[in-house]
Amino acid sequence: MLKVFCHASDSKDSDQPDWEYAIRNGMPMIQRVLLEKGINDLSSSWYAAPAPEQAPLKQDCRPLTLGIGTLGRLETLQFEDDWVAAEPLGADDVEITVRAAGLSSQDLMVAMGQLSRSGLGVDCAGIIRRVGRNVKTLEPGTPVMTWKLGTFGNIARAPATMVQHVPDGMDLTTAASLPLIYSTALYSLSTVARLRPGETILIHGAAGGVGQAAIMLAQSIGATVFVTVSSEAKKNLLTATYGIPESHVFNSRDDSSFVQGAMRLTDGHGVDVVLNSLAGEALRTSWGAIARFGRFVELGQRDIAGNTGLDMAPFLRNVSFHSVNMLDLLDWDVATASRVFADAVDLLRRQIVKPIAPIQVMPFSQVEEAFRLLQTGAHIGKLVLEVQDDDLVSVVPAAAAPVRFRSDATYLIAGGGGGLGRAIALWMVGNGARNILLLSRSGTKKPAARDLVSRLTAQGARVDAWPCDVSNEEQVAGIIERCRLESWPRVRGVIQGAMDLQDALYQNMTYEQFTGALLPKVNGTWNLHKHLPEDMDFYVLLSSVIGIAGSPCQGNYSAGNTYQDAVAHYRRSKGMAACSIDVGMMLGVGYIAEQGTEGRVHDNAKAWSFLGIHEHEFIGILEATIRGESTPGSVVPPQVITGLGTGGMLMQMGEKYPWWFKEMKFSHIKRVGAHQQSNQGSGKDEISVSTQLGRCQSLDEASDIVTGALVKKLAKSMVVSAEDIEPSKPVSSYGVDSLLAVELRNWIYADIKAEVSVFDLLSSVPIMSLAGKIAGTSEMVPKFSDE
Ligand SMILES: NC(=O)c1ccc[n+]([C@@H]2O[C@H](COP(=O)([O-])OP(=O)(O)OC[C@H]3O[C@@H](n4cnc5c(N)ncnc54)[C@H](OP(=O)(O)O)[C@@H]3O)[C@@H](O)[C@H]2O)c1
């Protein structure tokens, strides 16, 4: 060893030798910090969504579901992995290979951001793939139809009671058009409005799917039907197909005509039932046309979501106002939803009602065109999207599955009352964990730990904070015994984040200080390894980047951290789960953040030139280590170092190389990107705006970054120098026209992930104020709790 060290120190090739060696099997080993591609790719994906690629929707092994990249931008409709379909199938559920799914105006509202809902597509038809173990009435291979949220994809799951056989002779695209419209129409007219023979009903937007289904149902009940439509073609369809007299067809865009018409045709009494899908003034006018004892059924959700007003006077005449929200019915009363659906299909089977017409079928590859067609309001009948064999759709590249914690397991967090431990506990409960034990010497004595326990308990989890010094083996063994006595489920994962900083220069450090910082990490880590089950799902050590870079006053802490790294490697070599995360400087949460930005601790940490890590970044890395893979197929190594920049990154940020960069173990990452940067010239302007925004520490800083970027972009577009653009003046003062404003808006959206209107860009607001507004809404800017 001495020979190797002397040789390395004398070498003319290097001005800095390797200082740390290990001998394994007689072989001297040195350390090198290398890039971890999987984790780096994962973290890049948090800031720049990977571009969708063309892939088949018809895939057996990859459940996909339709989402929208940006609400309101139909060109960002794209398929992504459906993690729900990856979970075990419920005992009473059925899994269907989707062949066709109906598109409704509510899907459009969701895509445009006018209606908040967590999925697109509400009904579908396809072939049963699998059934849950309690399902006896349905079997794989059967053509079926259903309605439930999120059917735009290749696989759908629904409770067996919500799945009906496709009537004989009916094709799957027709079947996909029917479940929701007939269930809605039947529930509205029979269950809610109790429409009786001889009564009158006004059906708005009657050429649409629900409208036509309602016409057929109302006619089968024996009611007199009045309808509104928005075009001559729609009027012709209804008169020809359903024999509705022309005098009973009104213009849905002319409120006064349909109200006057309905009043005239009912001798001034008004209509008994209104089935409404019109919004705003048309809704209020229709409400005025309701007869005594009438029932108004509201299907549209725009006014309800917008909490708009309703005239109270009609209630004097014993009228009632109902809202029908089928997805809410399904969520809260699946038995009624199932019964209504079964009754509707029965009416279809007995041909009391028939499929609506026309049905326009489009492949899923034209999903954007289908939404746009719906947007024009010109189409008649129902639009159905079909999964075709060779159809390619936009698919977001596969990401690793999010972690779901087991509800039947206990998870231990040592140091769980600390800043990071508390953040981890909250995240775990949010992702399925139901039994969590926080271990620290103070147990529930500190208010933060007590508050956390109450908060998580209120969320339905069994959480406790027990006093335990993890460096004391007896106490750790006692915890395991107490778990058994108090019937906590088996421990399946541990996070070891116990830390007690006792900083001092090594020559001044007392023995107590040395062991004070060392033991929670060394003995604590070993005690947990020794006393917890060998086959746990995860064993994560929160080590520190200080163990890698070193710190003059933290020799004790550094030693403890490197011990944790070594234990992770040891456990992995024995086939046990383990990962040591060398946490960098945490921003916003944890010990350094709690000391404030003014203090010595923060200044020290800054002086190290570490890159700050936000909570979501830390949790993302923790999630990858627990899952075991960062991106699909990339196994997370036993030790992950975070918060170190490469040479290129530090140059880009205009940071000097830190002193610890001189060590040979950093020689690789020091070179990464450095050559490129020195060719391009360094300086803060060169770093991408999104990266700068992702790392900023206050909204003011973010506004300055956006101001700089706007000035630069404007200068480039106007072919002037950036010095000629004055941030205190508005964009419009530089002769920006609406075309350039649109381009600026698109650039702001693409690079800064903020929505700004052309109107705002052309207003007289100074560039810096506009930049503040953009920074405040940018998805790239972290959320600052005090702003
Ligand atoms: N925050 C950062 O920027 C950062 C950076 C790098 C690494 N890390 C690592 O992340 C982990 C958590 O950091 P943090 O910021 O959350 O620290 P923190 O807020 O100081 O929390 C540390 C926790 O450890 C507990 N603890 C100390 N000694 C213990 C012992 N012997 N047995 C049981 N519990 C003990 C403390 O509670 P009691 O005093 O009541 O026991 C406290 O709850 C640490 O392992 C640290 O090395 C953090």
Short mmCIF file of N, CA and C in Angstrom, two decimals, residues 207-275:
data_model
loop_
_atom_site.label_atom_id
_atom_site.label_comp_id
_atom_site.label_asym_id
_atom_site.label_seq_id
_atom_site.Cartn_x
_atom_site.Cartn_y
_atom_site.Cartn_z
N ALA A 207 -79.74 16.63 -31.13
CA ALA A 207 -79.15 15.80 -32.18
C ALA A 207 -77.92 15.05 -31.67
N GLY A 208 -77.46 15.38 -30.47
CA GLY A 208 -76.29 14.68 -29.88
C GLY A 208 -76.69 13.31 -29.37
N GLY A 209 -75.73 12.61 -28.81
CA GLY A 209 -75.97 11.24 -28.36
C GLY A 209 -77.04 11.14 -27.30
N VAL A 210 -76.87 11.89 -26.19
CA VAL A 210 -77.85 11.81 -25.10
C VAL A 210 -79.20 12.32 -25.59
N GLY A 211 -79.17 13.35 -26.44
CA GLY A 211 -80.41 13.94 -26.96
C GLY A 211 -81.22 12.90 -27.72
N GLN A 212 -80.57 12.20 -28.63
CA GLN A 212 -81.30 11.20 -29.44
C GLN A 212 -81.78 10.04 -28.56
N ALA A 213 -80.93 9.62 -27.62
CA ALA A 213 -81.36 8.53 -26.72
C ALA A 213 -82.57 8.99 -25.93
N ALA A 214 -82.55 10.26 -25.48
CA ALA A 214 -83.68 10.78 -24.68
C ALA A 214 -84.94 10.86 -25.53
N ILE A 215 -84.79 11.25 -26.81
CA ILE A 215 -85.98 11.31 -27.68
C ILE A 215 -86.63 9.92 -27.75
N MET A 216 -85.80 8.89 -28.01
CA MET A 216 -86.37 7.54 -28.15
C MET A 216 -87.02 7.06 -26.85
N LEU A 217 -86.36 7.36 -25.72
CA LEU A 217 -86.94 6.93 -24.44
C LEU A 217 -88.24 7.67 -24.16
N ALA A 218 -88.23 9.00 -24.40
CA ALA A 218 -89.43 9.81 -24.13
C ALA A 218 -90.58 9.32 -25.00
N GLN A 219 -90.27 9.04 -26.27
CA GLN A 219 -91.33 8.55 -27.16
C GLN A 219 -91.84 7.19 -26.71
N SER A 220 -90.91 6.34 -26.20
CA SER A 220 -91.36 5.01 -25.75
C SER A 220 -92.23 5.13 -24.50
N ILE A 221 -92.00 6.20 -23.72
CA ILE A 221 -92.83 6.42 -22.51
C ILE A 221 -94.19 6.99 -22.90
N GLY A 222 -94.24 7.69 -24.07
CA GLY A 222 -95.50 8.29 -24.50
C GLY A 222 -95.58 9.77 -24.17
N ALA A 223 -94.42 10.42 -24.09
CA ALA A 223 -94.40 11.86 -23.81
C ALA A 223 -94.37 12.64 -25.12
N THR A 224 -94.76 13.90 -25.06
CA THR A 224 -94.66 14.78 -26.24
C THR A 224 -93.30 15.46 -26.19
N VAL A 225 -92.58 15.35 -27.32
CA VAL A 225 -91.19 15.80 -27.32
C VAL A 225 -91.03 17.12 -28.08
N PHE A 226 -90.40 18.11 -27.42
CA PHE A 226 -89.93 19.33 -28.09
C PHE A 226 -88.41 19.28 -28.04
N VAL A 227 -87.79 19.75 -29.11
CA VAL A 227 -86.33 19.70 -29.12
C VAL A 227 -85.72 21.01 -29.57
N THR A 228 -84.46 21.21 -29.21
CA THR A 228 -83.71 22.31 -29.80
C THR A 228 -82.48 21.73 -30.49
N VAL A 229 -82.10 22.37 -31.60
CA VAL A 229 -80.89 21.98 -32.34
C VAL A 229 -80.21 23.26 -32.83
N SER A 230 -78.97 23.11 -33.32
CA SER A 230 -78.25 24.33 -33.72
C SER A 230 -78.11 24.49 -35.23
N SER A 231 -78.64 23.54 -36.03
CA SER A 231 -78.50 23.71 -37.48
C SER A 231 -79.66 23.04 -38.21
N GLU A 232 -79.79 23.44 -39.46
CA GLU A 232 -80.85 22.90 -40.31
C GLU A 232 -80.64 21.39 -40.51
N ALA A 233 -79.36 20.99 -40.68
CA ALA A 233 -79.07 19.57 -40.93
C ALA A 233 -79.53 18.74 -39.73
N LYS A 234 -79.30 19.24 -38.54
CA LYS A 234 -79.68 18.50 -37.33
C LYS A 234 -81.21 18.43 -37.23
N LYS A 235 -81.84 19.55 -37.61
CA LYS A 235 -83.32 19.58 -37.59
C LYS A 235 -83.86 18.50 -38.54
N ASN A 236 -83.28 18.45 -39.74
CA ASN A 236 -83.75 17.48 -40.74
C ASN A 236 -83.57 16.06 -40.23
N LEU A 237 -82.43 15.80 -39.56
CA LEU A 237 -82.17 14.45 -39.03
C LEU A 237 -83.27 14.05 -38.05
N LEU A 238 -83.61 14.97 -37.13
CA LEU A 238 -84.58 14.60 -36.08
C LEU A 238 -86.00 14.45 -36.64
N THR A 239 -86.34 15.31 -37.58
CA THR A 239 -87.70 15.19 -38.13
C THR A 239 -87.81 13.89 -38.94
N ALA A 240 -86.72 13.61 -39.73
CA ALA A 240 -86.79 12.41 -40.58
C ALA A 240 -86.69 11.13 -39.77
N THR A 241 -85.77 11.09 -38.79
CA THR A 241 -85.53 9.83 -38.08
C THR A 241 -86.57 9.55 -37.00
N TYR A 242 -86.99 10.59 -36.29
CA TYR A 242 -87.86 10.34 -35.13
C TYR A 242 -89.28 10.88 -35.33
N GLY A 243 -89.54 11.39 -36.53
CA GLY A 243 -90.89 11.87 -36.82
C GLY A 243 -91.32 13.03 -35.94
N ILE A 244 -90.37 13.84 -35.50
CA ILE A 244 -90.75 15.00 -34.67
C ILE A 244 -91.27 16.09 -35.60
N PRO A 245 -92.47 16.61 -35.35
CA PRO A 245 -93.01 17.65 -36.23
C PRO A 245 -92.08 18.87 -36.26
N GLU A 246 -91.98 19.52 -37.40
CA GLU A 246 -91.09 20.69 -37.51
C GLU A 246 -91.43 21.75 -36.49
N SER A 247 -92.74 21.85 -36.17
CA SER A 247 -93.16 22.90 -35.21
C SER A 247 -92.60 22.63 -33.81
N HIS A 248 -92.15 21.41 -33.56
CA HIS A 248 -91.61 21.08 -32.23
C HIS A 248 -90.08 21.21 -32.17
N VAL A 249 -89.51 21.67 -33.28
CA VAL A 249 -88.05 21.80 -33.32
C VAL A 249 -87.68 23.28 -33.27
N PHE A 250 -86.88 23.65 -32.26
CA PHE A 250 -86.49 25.07 -32.10
C PHE A 250 -84.99 25.23 -32.25
N ASN A 251 -84.61 26.50 -32.39
CA ASN A 251 -83.19 26.82 -32.54
C ASN A 251 -82.55 26.96 -31.14
N SER A 252 -81.56 26.14 -30.87
CA SER A 252 -80.96 26.18 -29.52
C SER A 252 -80.16 27.45 -29.29
N ARG A 253 -79.83 28.17 -30.37
CA ARG A 253 -79.04 29.39 -30.20
C ARG A 253 -79.92 30.62 -29.99
N ASP A 254 -81.24 30.44 -30.01
CA ASP A 254 -82.14 31.58 -29.87
C ASP A 254 -83.07 31.30 -28.68
N ASP A 255 -82.66 31.82 -27.49
CA ASP A 255 -83.36 31.51 -26.23
C ASP A 255 -84.85 31.86 -26.31
N SER A 256 -85.12 33.07 -26.87
CA SER A 256 -86.51 33.50 -26.80
C SER A 256 -87.40 32.62 -27.68
N SER A 257 -86.85 32.15 -28.83
CA SER A 257 -87.71 31.37 -29.72
C SER A 257 -88.12 30.05 -29.09
N PHE A 258 -87.17 29.35 -28.41
CA PHE A 258 -87.60 28.05 -27.88
C PHE A 258 -88.51 28.20 -26.66
N VAL A 259 -88.31 29.29 -25.90
CA VAL A 259 -89.19 29.48 -24.74
C VAL A 259 -90.60 29.85 -25.23
N GLN A 260 -90.64 30.80 -26.17
CA GLN A 260 -91.96 31.20 -26.70
C GLN A 260 -92.66 30.00 -27.35
N GLY A 261 -91.87 29.22 -28.13
CA GLY A 261 -92.44 28.06 -28.82
C GLY A 261 -93.01 27.06 -27.82
N ALA A 262 -92.24 26.76 -26.78
CA ALA A 262 -92.69 25.77 -25.79
C ALA A 262 -93.93 26.28 -25.07
N MET A 263 -93.96 27.59 -24.76
CA MET A 263 -95.13 28.15 -24.06
C MET A 263 -96.36 28.08 -24.97
N ARG A 264 -96.15 28.44 -26.23
CA ARG A 264 -97.28 28.43 -27.17
C ARG A 264 -97.85 27.02 -27.31
N LEU A 265 -96.95 26.04 -27.46
CA LEU A 265 -97.41 24.66 -27.70
C LEU A 265 -98.00 23.99 -26.45
N THR A 266 -97.78 24.62 -25.29
CA THR A 266 -98.34 24.03 -24.05
C THR A 266 -99.41 24.96 -23.44
N ASP A 267 -99.97 25.82 -24.30
CA ASP A 267 -101.01 26.76 -23.86
C ASP A 267 -100.55 27.58 -22.66
N GLY A 268 -99.29 27.94 -22.67
CA GLY A 268 -98.79 28.83 -21.60
C GLY A 268 -98.43 28.12 -20.32
N HIS A 269 -98.60 26.79 -20.25
CA HIS A 269 -98.29 26.07 -19.01
C HIS A 269 -96.79 25.85 -18.82
N GLY A 270 -96.06 25.75 -19.95
CA GLY A 270 -94.66 25.38 -19.87
C GLY A 270 -94.51 23.87 -19.98
N VAL A 271 -93.25 23.42 -20.01
CA VAL A 271 -93.02 21.97 -20.21
C VAL A 271 -92.83 21.27 -18.86
N ASP A 272 -93.22 20.00 -18.83
CA ASP A 272 -93.12 19.25 -17.56
C ASP A 272 -91.67 18.91 -17.22
N VAL A 273 -90.92 18.59 -18.26
CA VAL A 273 -89.52 18.22 -18.01
C VAL A 273 -88.62 18.96 -18.99
N VAL A 274 -87.52 19.49 -18.48
CA VAL A 274 -86.49 20.04 -19.37
C VAL A 274 -85.24 19.20 -19.17
N LEU A 275 -84.69 18.70 -20.27
CA LEU A 275 -83.40 17.99 -20.20
C LEU A 275 -82.38 18.96 -20.79
#
